[in-house]
PDB file of C-alpha atoms and ligand atoms in Angstrom:
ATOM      1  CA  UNK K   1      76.734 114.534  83.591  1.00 70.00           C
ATOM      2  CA  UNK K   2      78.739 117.130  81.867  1.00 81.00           C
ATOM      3  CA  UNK K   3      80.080 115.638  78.173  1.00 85.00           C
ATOM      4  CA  UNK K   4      82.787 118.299  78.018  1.00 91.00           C
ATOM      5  CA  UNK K   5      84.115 117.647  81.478  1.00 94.00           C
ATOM      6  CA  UNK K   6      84.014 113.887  80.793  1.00 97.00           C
ATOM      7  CA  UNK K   7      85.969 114.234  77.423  1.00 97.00           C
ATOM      8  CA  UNK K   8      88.332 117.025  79.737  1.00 97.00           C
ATOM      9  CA  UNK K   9      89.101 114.243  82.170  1.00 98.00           C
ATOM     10  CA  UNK K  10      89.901 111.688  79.510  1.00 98.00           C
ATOM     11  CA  UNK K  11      91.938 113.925  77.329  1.00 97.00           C
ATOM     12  CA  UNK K  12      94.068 114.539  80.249  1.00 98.00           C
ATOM     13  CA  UNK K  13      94.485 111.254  81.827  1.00 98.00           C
ATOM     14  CA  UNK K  14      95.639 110.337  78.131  1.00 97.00           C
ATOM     15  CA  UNK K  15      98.107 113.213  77.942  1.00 97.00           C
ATOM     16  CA  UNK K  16      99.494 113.428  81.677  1.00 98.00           C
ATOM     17  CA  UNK K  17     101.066 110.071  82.066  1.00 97.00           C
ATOM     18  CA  UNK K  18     101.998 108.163  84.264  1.00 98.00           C
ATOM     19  CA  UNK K  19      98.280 108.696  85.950  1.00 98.00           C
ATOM     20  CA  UNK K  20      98.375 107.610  88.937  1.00 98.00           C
ATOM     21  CA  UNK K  21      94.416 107.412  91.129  1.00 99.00           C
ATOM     22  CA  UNK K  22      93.625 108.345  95.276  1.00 98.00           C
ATOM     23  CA  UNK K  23      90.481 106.914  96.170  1.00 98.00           C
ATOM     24  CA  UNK K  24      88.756 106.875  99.312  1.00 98.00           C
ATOM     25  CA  UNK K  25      84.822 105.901 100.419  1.00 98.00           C
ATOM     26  CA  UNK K  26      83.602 107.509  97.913  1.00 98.00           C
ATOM     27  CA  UNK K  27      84.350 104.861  94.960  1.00 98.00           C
ATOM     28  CA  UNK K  28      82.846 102.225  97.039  1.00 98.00           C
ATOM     29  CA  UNK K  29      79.472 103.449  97.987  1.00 98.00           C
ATOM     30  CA  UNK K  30      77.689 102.414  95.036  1.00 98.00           C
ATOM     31  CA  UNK K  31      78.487  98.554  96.172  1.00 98.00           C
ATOM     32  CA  UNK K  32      76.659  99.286  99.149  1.00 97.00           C
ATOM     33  CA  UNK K  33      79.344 100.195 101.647  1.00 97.00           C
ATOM     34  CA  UNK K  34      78.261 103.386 103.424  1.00 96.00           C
ATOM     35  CA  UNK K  35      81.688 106.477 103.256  1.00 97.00           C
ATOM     36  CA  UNK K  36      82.307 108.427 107.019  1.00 97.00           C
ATOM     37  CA  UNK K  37      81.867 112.074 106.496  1.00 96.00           C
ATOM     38  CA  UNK K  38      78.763 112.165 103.882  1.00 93.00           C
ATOM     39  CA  UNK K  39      75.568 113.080 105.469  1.00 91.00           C
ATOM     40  CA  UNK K  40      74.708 109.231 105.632  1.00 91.00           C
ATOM     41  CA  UNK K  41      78.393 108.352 106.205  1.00 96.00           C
ATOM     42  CA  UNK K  42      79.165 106.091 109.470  1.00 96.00           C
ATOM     43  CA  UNK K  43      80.607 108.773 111.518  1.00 96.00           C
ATOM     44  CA  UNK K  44      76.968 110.599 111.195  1.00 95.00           C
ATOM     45  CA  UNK K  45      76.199 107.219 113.349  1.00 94.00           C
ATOM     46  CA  UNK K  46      79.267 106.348 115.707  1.00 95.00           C
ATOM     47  CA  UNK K  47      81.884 108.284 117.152  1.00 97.00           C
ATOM     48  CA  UNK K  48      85.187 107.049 115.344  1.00 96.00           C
ATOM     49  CA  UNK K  49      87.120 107.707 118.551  1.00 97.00           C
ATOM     50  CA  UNK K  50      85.184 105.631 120.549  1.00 96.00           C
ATOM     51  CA  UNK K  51      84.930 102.433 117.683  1.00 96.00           C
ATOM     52  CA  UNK K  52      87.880 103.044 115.338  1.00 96.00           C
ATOM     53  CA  UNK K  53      90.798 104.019 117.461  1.00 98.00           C
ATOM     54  CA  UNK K  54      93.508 102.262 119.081  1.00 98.00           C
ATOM     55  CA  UNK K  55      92.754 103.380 122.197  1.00 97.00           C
ATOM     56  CA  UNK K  56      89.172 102.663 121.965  1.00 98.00           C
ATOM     57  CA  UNK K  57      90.062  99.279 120.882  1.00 97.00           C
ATOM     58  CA  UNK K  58      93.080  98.790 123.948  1.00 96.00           C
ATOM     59  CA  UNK K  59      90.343  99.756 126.412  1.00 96.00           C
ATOM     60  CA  UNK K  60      87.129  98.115 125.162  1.00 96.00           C
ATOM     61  CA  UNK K  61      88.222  95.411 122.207  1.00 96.00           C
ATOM     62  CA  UNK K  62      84.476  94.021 122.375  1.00 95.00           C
ATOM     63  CA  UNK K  63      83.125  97.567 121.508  1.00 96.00           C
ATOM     64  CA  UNK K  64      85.183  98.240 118.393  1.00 97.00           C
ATOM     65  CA  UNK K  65      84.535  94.774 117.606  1.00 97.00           C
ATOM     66  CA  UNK K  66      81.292  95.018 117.624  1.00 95.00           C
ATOM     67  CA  UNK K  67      81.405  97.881 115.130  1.00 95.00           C
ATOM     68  CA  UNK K  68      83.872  95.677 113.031  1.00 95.00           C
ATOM     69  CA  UNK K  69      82.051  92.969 113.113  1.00 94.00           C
ATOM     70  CA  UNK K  70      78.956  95.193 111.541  1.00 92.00           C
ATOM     71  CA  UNK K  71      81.149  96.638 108.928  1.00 93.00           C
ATOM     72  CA  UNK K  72      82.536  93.143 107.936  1.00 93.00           C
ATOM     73  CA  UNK K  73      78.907  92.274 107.594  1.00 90.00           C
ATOM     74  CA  UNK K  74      78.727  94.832 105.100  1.00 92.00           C
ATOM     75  CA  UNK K  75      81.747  94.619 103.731  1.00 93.00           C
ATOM     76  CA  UNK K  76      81.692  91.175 103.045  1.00 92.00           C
ATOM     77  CA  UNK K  77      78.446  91.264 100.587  1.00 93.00           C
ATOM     78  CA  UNK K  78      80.159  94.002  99.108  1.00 97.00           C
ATOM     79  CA  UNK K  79      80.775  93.538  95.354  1.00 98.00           C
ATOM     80  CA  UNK K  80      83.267  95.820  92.672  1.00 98.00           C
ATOM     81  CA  UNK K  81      81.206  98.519  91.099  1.00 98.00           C
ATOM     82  CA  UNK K  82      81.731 100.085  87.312  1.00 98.00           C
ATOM     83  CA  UNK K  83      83.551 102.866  89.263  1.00 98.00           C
ATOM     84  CA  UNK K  84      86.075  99.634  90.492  1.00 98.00           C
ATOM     85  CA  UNK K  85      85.925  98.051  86.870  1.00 98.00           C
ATOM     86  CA  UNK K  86      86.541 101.244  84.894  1.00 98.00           C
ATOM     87  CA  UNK K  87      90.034 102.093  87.056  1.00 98.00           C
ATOM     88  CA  UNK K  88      90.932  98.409  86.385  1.00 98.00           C
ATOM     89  CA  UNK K  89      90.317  98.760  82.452  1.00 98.00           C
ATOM     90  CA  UNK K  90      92.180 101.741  82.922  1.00 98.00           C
ATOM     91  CA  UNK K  91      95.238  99.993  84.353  1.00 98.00           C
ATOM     92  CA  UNK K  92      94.966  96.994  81.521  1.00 98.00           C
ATOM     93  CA  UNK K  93      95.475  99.694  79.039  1.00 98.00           C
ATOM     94  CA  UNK K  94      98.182 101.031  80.032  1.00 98.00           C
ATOM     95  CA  UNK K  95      96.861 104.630  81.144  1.00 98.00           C
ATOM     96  CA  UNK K  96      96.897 103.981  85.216  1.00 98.00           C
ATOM     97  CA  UNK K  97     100.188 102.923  86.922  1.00 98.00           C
ATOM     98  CA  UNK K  98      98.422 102.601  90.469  1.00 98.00           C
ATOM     99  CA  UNK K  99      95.724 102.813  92.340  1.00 98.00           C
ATOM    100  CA  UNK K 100      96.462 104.185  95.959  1.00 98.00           C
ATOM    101  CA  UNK K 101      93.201 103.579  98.310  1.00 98.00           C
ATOM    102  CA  UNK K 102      92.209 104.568 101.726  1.00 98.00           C
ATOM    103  CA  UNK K 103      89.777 101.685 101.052  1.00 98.00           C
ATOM    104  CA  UNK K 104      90.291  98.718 103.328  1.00 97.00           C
ATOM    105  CA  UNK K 105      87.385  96.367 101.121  1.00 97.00           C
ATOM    106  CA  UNK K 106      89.888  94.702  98.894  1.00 97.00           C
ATOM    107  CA  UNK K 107      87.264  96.068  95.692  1.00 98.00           C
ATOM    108  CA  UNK K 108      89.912  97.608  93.504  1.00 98.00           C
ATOM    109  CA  UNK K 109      91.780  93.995  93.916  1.00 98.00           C
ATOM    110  CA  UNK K 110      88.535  91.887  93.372  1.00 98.00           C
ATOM    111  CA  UNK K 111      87.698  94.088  90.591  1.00 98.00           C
ATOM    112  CA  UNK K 112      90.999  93.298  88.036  1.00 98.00           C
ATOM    113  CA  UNK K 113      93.238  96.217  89.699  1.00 98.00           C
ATOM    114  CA  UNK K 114      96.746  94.562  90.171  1.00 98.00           C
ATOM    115  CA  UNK K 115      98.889  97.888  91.768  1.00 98.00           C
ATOM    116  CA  UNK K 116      96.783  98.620  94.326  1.00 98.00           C
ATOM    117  CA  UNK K 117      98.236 100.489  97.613  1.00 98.00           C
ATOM    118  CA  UNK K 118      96.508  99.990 101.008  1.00 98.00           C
ATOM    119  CA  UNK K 119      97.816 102.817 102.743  1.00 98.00           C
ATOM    120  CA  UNK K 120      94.880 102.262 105.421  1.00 97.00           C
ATOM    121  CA  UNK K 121      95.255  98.365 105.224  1.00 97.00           C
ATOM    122  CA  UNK K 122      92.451  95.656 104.185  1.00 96.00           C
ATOM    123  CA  UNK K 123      89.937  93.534 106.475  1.00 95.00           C
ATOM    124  CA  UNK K 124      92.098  90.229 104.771  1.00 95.00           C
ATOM    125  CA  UNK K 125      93.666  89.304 107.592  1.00 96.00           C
ATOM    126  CA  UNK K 126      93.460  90.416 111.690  1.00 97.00           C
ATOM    127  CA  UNK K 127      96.774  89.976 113.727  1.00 97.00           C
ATOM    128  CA  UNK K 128      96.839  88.918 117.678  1.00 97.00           C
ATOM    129  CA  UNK K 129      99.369  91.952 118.745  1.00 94.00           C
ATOM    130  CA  UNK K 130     100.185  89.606 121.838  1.00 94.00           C
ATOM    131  CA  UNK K 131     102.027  86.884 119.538  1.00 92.00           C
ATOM    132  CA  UNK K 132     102.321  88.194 116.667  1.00 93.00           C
ATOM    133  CA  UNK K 133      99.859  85.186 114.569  1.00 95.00           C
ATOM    134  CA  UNK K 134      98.043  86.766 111.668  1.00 96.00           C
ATOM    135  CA  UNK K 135      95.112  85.485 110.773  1.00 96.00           C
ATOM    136  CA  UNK K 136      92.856  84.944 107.351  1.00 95.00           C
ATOM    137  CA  UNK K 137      89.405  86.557 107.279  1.00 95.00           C
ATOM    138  CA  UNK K 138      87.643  83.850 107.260  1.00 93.00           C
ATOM    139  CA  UNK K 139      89.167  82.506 110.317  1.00 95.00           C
ATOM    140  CA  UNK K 140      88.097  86.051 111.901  1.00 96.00           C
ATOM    141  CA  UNK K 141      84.401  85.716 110.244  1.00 95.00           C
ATOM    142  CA  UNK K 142      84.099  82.255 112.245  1.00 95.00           C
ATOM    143  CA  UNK K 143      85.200  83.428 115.286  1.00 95.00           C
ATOM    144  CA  UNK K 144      82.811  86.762 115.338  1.00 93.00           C
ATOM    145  CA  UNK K 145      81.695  88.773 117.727  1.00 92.00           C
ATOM    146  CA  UNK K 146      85.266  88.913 119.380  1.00 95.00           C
ATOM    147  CA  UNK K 147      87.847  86.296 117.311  1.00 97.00           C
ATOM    148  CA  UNK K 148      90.455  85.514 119.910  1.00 96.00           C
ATOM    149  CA  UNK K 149      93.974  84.168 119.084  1.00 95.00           C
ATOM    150  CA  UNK K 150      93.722  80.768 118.882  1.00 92.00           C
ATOM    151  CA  UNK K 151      97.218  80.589 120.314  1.00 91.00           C
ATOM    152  CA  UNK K 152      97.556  82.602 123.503  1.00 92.00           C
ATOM    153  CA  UNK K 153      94.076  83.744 123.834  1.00 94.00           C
ATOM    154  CA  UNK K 154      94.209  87.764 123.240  1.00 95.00           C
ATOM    155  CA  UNK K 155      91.427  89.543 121.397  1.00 96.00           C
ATOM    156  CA  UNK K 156      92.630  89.659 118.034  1.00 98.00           C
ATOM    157  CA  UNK K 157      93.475  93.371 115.805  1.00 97.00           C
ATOM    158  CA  UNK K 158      91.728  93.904 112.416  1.00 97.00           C
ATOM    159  CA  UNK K 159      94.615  94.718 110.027  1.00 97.00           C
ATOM    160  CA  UNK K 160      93.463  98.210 109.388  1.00 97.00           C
ATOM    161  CA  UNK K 161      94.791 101.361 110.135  1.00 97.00           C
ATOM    162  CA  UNK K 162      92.554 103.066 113.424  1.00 97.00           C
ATOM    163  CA  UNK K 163      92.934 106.607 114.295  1.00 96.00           C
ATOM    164  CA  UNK K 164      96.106 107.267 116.389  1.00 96.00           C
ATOM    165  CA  UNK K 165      98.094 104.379 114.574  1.00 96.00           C
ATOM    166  CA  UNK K 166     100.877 104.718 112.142  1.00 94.00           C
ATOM    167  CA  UNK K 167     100.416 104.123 108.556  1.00 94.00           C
ATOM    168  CA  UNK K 168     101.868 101.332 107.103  1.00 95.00           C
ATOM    169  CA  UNK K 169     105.797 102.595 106.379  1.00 97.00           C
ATOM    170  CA  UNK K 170     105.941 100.593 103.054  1.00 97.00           C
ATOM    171  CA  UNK K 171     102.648 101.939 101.832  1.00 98.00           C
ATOM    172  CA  UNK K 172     102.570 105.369 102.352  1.00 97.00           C
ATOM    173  CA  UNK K 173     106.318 105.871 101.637  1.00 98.00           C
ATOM    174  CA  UNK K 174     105.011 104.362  97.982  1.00 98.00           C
ATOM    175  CA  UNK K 175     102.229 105.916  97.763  1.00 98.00           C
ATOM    176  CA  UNK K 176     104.185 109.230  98.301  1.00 98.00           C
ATOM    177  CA  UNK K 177     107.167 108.152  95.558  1.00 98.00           C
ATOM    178  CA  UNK K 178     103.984 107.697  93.388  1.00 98.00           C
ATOM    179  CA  UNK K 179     102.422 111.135  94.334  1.00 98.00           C
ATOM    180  CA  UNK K 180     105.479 112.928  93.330  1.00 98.00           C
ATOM    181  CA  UNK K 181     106.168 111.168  90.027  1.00 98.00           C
ATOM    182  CA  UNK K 182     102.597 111.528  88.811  1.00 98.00           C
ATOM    183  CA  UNK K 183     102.237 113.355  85.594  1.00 98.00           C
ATOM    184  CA  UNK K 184      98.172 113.276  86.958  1.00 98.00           C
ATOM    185  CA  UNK K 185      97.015 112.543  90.037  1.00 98.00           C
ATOM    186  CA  UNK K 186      93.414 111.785  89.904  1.00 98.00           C
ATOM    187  CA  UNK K 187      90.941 111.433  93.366  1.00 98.00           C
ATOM    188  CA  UNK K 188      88.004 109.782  93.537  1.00 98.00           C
ATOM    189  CA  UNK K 189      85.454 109.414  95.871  1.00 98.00           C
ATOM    190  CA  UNK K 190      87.525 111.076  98.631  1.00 98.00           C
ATOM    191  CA  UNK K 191      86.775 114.335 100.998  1.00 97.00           C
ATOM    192  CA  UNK K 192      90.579 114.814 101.543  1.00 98.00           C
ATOM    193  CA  UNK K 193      90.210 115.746 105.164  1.00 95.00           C
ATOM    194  CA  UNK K 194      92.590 112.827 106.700  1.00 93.00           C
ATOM    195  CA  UNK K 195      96.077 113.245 106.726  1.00 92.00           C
ATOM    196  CA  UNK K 196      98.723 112.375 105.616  1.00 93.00           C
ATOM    197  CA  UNK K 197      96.629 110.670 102.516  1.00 95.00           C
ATOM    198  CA  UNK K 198      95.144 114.229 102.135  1.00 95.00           C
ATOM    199  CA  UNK K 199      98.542 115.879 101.532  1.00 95.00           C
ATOM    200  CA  UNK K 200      99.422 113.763  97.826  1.00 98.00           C
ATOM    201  CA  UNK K 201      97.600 116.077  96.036  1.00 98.00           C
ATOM    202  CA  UNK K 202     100.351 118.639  96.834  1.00 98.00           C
ATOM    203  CA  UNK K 203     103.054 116.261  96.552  1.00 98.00           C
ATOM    204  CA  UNK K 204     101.569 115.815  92.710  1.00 98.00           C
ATOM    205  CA  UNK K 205     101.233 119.741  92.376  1.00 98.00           C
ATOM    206  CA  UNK K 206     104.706 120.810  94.037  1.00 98.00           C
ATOM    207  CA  UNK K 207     106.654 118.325  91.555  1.00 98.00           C
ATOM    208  CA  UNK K 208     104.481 119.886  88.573  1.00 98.00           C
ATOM    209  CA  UNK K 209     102.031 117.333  88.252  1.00 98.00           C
ATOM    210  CA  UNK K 210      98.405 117.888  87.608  1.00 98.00           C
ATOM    211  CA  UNK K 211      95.163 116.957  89.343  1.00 98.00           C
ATOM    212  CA  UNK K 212      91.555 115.937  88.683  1.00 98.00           C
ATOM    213  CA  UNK K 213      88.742 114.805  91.452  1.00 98.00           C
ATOM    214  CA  UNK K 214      85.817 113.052  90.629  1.00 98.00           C
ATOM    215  CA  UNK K 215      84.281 113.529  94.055  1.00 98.00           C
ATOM    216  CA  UNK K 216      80.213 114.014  94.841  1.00 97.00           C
ATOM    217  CA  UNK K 217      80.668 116.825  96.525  1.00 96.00           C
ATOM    218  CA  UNK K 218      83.888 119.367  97.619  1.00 97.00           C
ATOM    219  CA  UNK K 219      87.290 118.888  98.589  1.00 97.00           C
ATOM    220  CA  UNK K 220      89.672 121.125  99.542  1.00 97.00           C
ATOM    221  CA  UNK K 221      91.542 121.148  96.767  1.00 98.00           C
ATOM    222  CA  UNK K 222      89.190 121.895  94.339  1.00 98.00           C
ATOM    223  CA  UNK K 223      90.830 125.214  93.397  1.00 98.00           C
ATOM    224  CA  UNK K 224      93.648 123.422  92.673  1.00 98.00           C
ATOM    225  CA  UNK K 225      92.128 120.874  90.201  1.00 98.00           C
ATOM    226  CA  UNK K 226      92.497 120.488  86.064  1.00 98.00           C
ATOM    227  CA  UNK K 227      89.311 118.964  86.108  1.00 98.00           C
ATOM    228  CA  UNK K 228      86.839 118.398  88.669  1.00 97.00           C
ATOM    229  CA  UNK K 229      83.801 116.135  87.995  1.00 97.00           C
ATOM    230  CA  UNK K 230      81.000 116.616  90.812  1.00 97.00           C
ATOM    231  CA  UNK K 231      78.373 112.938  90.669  1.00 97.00           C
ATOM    232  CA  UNK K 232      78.909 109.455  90.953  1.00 98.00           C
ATOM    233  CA  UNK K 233      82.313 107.521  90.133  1.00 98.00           C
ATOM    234  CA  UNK K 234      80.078 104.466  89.075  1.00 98.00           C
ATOM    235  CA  UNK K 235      78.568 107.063  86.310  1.00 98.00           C
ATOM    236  CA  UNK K 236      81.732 109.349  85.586  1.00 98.00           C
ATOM    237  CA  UNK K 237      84.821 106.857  85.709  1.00 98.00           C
ATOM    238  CA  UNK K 238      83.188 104.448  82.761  1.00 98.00           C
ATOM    239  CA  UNK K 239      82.093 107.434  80.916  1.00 98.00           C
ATOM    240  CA  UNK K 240      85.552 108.770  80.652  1.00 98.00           C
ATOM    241  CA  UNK K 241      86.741 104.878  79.721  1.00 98.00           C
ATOM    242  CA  UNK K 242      83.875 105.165  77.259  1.00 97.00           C
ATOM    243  CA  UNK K 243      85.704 108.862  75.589  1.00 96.00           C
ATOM    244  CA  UNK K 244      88.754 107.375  75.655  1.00 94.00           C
ATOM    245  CA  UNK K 245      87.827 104.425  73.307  1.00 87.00           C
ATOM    246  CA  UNK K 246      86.099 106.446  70.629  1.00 76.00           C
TER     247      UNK K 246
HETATM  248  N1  APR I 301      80.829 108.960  93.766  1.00 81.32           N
HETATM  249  C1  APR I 301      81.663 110.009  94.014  1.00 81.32           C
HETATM  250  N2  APR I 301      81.873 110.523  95.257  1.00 81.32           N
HETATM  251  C2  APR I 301      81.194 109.955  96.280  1.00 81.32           C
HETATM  252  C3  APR I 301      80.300 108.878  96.100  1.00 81.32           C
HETATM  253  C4  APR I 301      80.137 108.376  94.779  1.00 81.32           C
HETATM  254  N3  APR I 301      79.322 107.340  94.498  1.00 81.32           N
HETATM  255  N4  APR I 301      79.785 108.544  97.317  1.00 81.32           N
HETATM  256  C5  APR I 301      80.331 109.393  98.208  1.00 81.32           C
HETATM  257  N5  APR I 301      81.166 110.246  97.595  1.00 81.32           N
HETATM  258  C6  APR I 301      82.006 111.288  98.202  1.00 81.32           C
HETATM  259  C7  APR I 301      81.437 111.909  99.444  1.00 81.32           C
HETATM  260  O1  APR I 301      80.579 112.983  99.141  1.00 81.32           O
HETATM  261  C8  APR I 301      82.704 112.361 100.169  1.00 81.32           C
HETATM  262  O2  APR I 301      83.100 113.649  99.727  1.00 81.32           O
HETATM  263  O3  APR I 301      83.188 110.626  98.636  1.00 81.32           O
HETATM  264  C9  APR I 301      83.759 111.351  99.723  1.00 81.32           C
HETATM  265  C10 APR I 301      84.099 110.348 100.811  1.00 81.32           C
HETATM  266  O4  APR I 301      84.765 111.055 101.851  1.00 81.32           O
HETATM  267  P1  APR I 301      84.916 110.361 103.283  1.00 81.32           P
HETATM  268  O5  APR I 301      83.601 109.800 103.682  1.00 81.32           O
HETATM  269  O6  APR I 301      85.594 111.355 104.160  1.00 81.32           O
HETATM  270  O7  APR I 301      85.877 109.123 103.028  1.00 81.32           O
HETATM  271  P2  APR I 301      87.447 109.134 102.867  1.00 81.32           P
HETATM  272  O8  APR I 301      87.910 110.387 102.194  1.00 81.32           O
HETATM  273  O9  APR I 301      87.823 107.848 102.232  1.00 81.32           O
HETATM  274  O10 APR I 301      87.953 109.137 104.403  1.00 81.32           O
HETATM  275  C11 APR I 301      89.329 108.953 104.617  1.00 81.32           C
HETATM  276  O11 APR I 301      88.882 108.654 106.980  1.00 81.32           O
HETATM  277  O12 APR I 301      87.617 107.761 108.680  1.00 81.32           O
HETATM  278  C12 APR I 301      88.775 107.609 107.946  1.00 81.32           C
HETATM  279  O13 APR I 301      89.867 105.565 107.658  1.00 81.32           O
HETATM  280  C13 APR I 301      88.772 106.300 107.209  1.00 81.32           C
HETATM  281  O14 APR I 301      89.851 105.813 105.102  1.00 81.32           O
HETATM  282  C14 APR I 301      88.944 106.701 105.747  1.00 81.32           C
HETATM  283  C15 APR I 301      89.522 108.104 105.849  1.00 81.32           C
END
């Protein structure tokens, strides 16, 4: 771990305010949840157009539920990591304003992150897109491998965002309002390949904002960073909450 880019990153995020974070797989490996486009991410395993699109899940439900139901297996043994508890300690004093995650685990929330924005959506609730009924997890959980809508029978939707579906309107048009007034945009844990997520950085940079990417491996914008830390967010992020105290 470089000392000098730790201290870099810290010094910044003190002196670029508001800070605002982008985090996607990435921060949420290291409590066991595998990323996508690492060589052991999921889509080394399954096709994401054949288990996480809308059209694979409108022509085979049972087959992306099958995949769901895997990743909720995961997902739900799944606890915040220091990566999580740093950005929340960041946030309680004062020197984050948001967290906006591609993350659908609910770990920034469970770890003490209170603006968090789900611009992918969460595995909280599933909605029957018959009837409209939204329903809790752990109604879903209880009704795995295929939860049906307990009141007209379809196969119910996990609340996330699947390839070839809009983003949430609410979420992404805050998440770019936050882009563009960030004195700092820092990513974490993200590869930066999926749009439109992957286009904030420039909202940050074309508004004169700054960036920094703690990221285990490269992104594209790299070139473009203040700082760029290469390793582990659970490592890096309390490090830098550890240079900011002294
Ligand atoms: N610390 C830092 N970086 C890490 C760590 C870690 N512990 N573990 C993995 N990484 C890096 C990987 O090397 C990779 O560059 O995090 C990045 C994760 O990138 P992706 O796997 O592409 O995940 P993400 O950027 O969140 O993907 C965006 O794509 O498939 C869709 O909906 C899915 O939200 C997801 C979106």
């Amino acid at each position: 771990m470089s000392v000098d880019a730790v201290r870099s990153l810290a010094e910044l995020i003190g002196s670029s305010q508001p800070c605002v974070v982008l985090t996607g797989a990435g921060v949420s490996t290291e409590s066991g949840i595998p990323d996508f486009r690492s060589a052991t991410g999921i889509w080394a395993e399954y096709d994401p157009m054949e288990v996480a699109s809308i059209w694979a899940f409108e022509r085979d439900p049972e087959q992306v539920w099958e995949f769901y139901a895997r990743r909720l297996g995961v997902l739900l043994e799944a606890e915040p990591n220091p990566g999580h508890l740093a950005l929340a300690e960041l946030e309680r004093r004062g020197l984050v304003a948001a967290v906006v995650t591609q993350n659908i685990d609910t770990l920034h929330a469970r770890a003490g992150s209170v603006d968090v924005v789900e611009v992918h959506g969460s595995i909280r609730t599933s909605s029957c897109r018959a009837c409209g009924l939204r329903v809790p997890l752990a109604d879903v959980v209880a009704r795995l491998p295929v939860p049906a809508c307990e009141a007209c029978g379809a196969v119910l939707k996990p609340d996330v965002v699947m390839f070839g579906e809009p983003m949430p309107e609410p979420e992404l048009d805050r998440a770019v309002a936050l882009a563009r007034e960030a004195g700092l945009l820092l990513v974490v844990g993200s590869s930066l390949e999926v749009h439109p997520v992957a286009a904030l950085p420039e909202e940050t940079l074309a508004a004169g904002g700054k960036l920094a990417i703690v990221n285990r491996g490269p992104t594209p914008y790299d070139p473009d960073a203040a700082v760029r830390l290469d390793g582990s967010a659970g490592e890096l992020l309390p490090a830098v909450v550890a240079a900011l105290s002294s």
